[in-house]
Rosetta silent file (secondary structure, phi, psi, omega in degrees, C-alpha in Angstrom):
SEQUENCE: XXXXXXXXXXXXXXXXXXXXXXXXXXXXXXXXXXXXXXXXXXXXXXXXXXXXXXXXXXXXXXXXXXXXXXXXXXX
SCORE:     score description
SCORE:     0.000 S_00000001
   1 L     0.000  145.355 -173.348   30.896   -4.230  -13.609 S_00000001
   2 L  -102.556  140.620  164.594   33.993   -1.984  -14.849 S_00000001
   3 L  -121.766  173.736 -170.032   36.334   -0.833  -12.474 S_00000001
   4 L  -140.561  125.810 -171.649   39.387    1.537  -13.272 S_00000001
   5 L  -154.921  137.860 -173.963   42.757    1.473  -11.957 S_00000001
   6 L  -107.287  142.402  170.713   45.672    3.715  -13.214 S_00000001
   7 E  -136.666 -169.734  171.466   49.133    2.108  -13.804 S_00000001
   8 E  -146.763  134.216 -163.273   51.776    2.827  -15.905 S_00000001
   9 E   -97.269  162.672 -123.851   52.729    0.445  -18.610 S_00000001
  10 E   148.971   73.608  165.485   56.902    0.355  -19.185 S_00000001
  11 L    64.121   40.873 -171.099   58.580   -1.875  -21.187 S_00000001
  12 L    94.674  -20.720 -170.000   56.610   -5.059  -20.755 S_00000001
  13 E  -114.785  151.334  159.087   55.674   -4.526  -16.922 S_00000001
  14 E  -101.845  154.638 -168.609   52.760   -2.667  -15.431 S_00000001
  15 E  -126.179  116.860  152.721   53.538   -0.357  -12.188 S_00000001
  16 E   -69.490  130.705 -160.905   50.015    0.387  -10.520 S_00000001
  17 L  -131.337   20.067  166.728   49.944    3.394   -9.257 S_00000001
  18 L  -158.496 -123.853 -166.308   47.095    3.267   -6.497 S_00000001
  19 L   -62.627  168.522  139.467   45.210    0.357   -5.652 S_00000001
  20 L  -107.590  171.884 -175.220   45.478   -2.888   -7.437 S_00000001
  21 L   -81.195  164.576 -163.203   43.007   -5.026   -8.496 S_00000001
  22 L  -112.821   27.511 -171.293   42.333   -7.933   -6.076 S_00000001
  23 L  -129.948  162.273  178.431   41.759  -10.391   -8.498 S_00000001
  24 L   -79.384  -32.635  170.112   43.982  -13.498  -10.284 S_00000001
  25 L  -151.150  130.831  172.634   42.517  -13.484  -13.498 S_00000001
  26 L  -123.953  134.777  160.302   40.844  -10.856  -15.439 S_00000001
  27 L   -85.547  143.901 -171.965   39.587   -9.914  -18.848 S_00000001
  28 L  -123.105  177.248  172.926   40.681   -6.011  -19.331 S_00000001
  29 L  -137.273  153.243 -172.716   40.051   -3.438  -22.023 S_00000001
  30 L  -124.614  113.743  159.991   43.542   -1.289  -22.009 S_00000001
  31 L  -103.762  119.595 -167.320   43.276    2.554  -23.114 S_00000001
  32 L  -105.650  147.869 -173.486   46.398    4.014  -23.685 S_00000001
  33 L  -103.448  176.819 -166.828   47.038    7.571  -23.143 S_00000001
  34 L   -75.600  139.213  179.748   49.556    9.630  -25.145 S_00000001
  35 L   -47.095  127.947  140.417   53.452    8.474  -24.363 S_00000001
  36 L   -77.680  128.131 -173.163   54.855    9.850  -21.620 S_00000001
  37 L   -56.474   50.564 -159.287   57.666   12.287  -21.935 S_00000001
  38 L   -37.278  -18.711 -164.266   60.235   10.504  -18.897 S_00000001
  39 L   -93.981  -33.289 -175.173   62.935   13.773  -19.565 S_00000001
  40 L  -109.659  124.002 -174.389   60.580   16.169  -18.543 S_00000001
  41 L   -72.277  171.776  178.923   59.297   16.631  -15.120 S_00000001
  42 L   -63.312  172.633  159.808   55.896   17.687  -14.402 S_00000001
  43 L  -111.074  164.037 -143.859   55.554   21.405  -13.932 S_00000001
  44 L  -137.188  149.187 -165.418   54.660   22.571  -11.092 S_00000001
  45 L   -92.952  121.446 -168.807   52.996   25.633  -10.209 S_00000001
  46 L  -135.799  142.274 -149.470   54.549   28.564   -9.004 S_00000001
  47 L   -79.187 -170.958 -162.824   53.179   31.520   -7.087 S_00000001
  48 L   -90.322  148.799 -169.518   53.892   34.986   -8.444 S_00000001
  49 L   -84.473   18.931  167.311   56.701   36.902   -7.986 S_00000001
  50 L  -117.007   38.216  143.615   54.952   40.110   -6.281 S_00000001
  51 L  -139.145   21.509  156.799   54.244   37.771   -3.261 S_00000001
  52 L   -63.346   84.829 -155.103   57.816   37.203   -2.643 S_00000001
  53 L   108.761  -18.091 -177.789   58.685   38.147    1.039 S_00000001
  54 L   -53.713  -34.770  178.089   55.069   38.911    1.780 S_00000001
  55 L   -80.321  178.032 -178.735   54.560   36.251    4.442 S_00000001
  56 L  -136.625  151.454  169.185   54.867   36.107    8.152 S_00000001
  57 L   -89.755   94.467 -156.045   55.545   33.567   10.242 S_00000001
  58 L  -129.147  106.446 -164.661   53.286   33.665   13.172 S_00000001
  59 L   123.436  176.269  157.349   53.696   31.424   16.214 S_00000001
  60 L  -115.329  164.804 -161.135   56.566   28.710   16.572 S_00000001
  61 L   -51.991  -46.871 -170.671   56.994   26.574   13.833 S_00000001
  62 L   -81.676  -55.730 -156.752   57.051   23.097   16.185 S_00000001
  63 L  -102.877 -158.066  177.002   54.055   23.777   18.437 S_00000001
  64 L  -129.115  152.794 -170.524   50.851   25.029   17.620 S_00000001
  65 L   -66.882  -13.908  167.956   49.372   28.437   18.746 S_00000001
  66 L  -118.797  170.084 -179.140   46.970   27.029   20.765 S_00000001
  67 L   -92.780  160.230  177.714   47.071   23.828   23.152 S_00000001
  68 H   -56.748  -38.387  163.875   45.548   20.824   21.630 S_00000001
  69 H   -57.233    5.534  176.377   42.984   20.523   24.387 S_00000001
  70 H   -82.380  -33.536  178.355   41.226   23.569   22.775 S_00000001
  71 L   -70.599   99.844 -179.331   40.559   21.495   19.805 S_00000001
  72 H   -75.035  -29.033  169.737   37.242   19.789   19.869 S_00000001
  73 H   -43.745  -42.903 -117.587   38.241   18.066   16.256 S_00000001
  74 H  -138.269   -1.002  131.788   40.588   15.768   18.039 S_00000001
  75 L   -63.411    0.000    0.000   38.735   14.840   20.437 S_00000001
């Protein structure tokens, strides 16, 4: 059975970057993805500038608008 686990390979070492595998010895198949660019950060998505100032703030920030005993989730 194949399982899949993402790392990042670096200069001799692998970095896992979720689980790891649970085992001591393995045969692997390796598929390398295109070099990452390390200089450039990801980009990141950013909302549009004609919804700049548009929100409201409704409530206080620290509690919640209702009490928690209202909440049947959490129970």
């Amino acid at each position: 059975m194949l399982q899949s686990y993402e790392a990042i390979f670096d200069q001799g070492t692998i970095r896992w970057l979720g689980d790891k595998p649970q085992v001591e010895t393995a045969r692997v198949i390796v598929t390398m993805l295109a070099p990452m660019d390390s200089t450039q950060p990801k980009t990141r998505h950013k909302a549009s500038a004609r919804i700049a100032g548009q929100g409201k703030i409704i409530g206080d920030l620290l509690e919640p608008v209702i009490p928690a005993s209202d909440w049947t989730v959490l129970g």
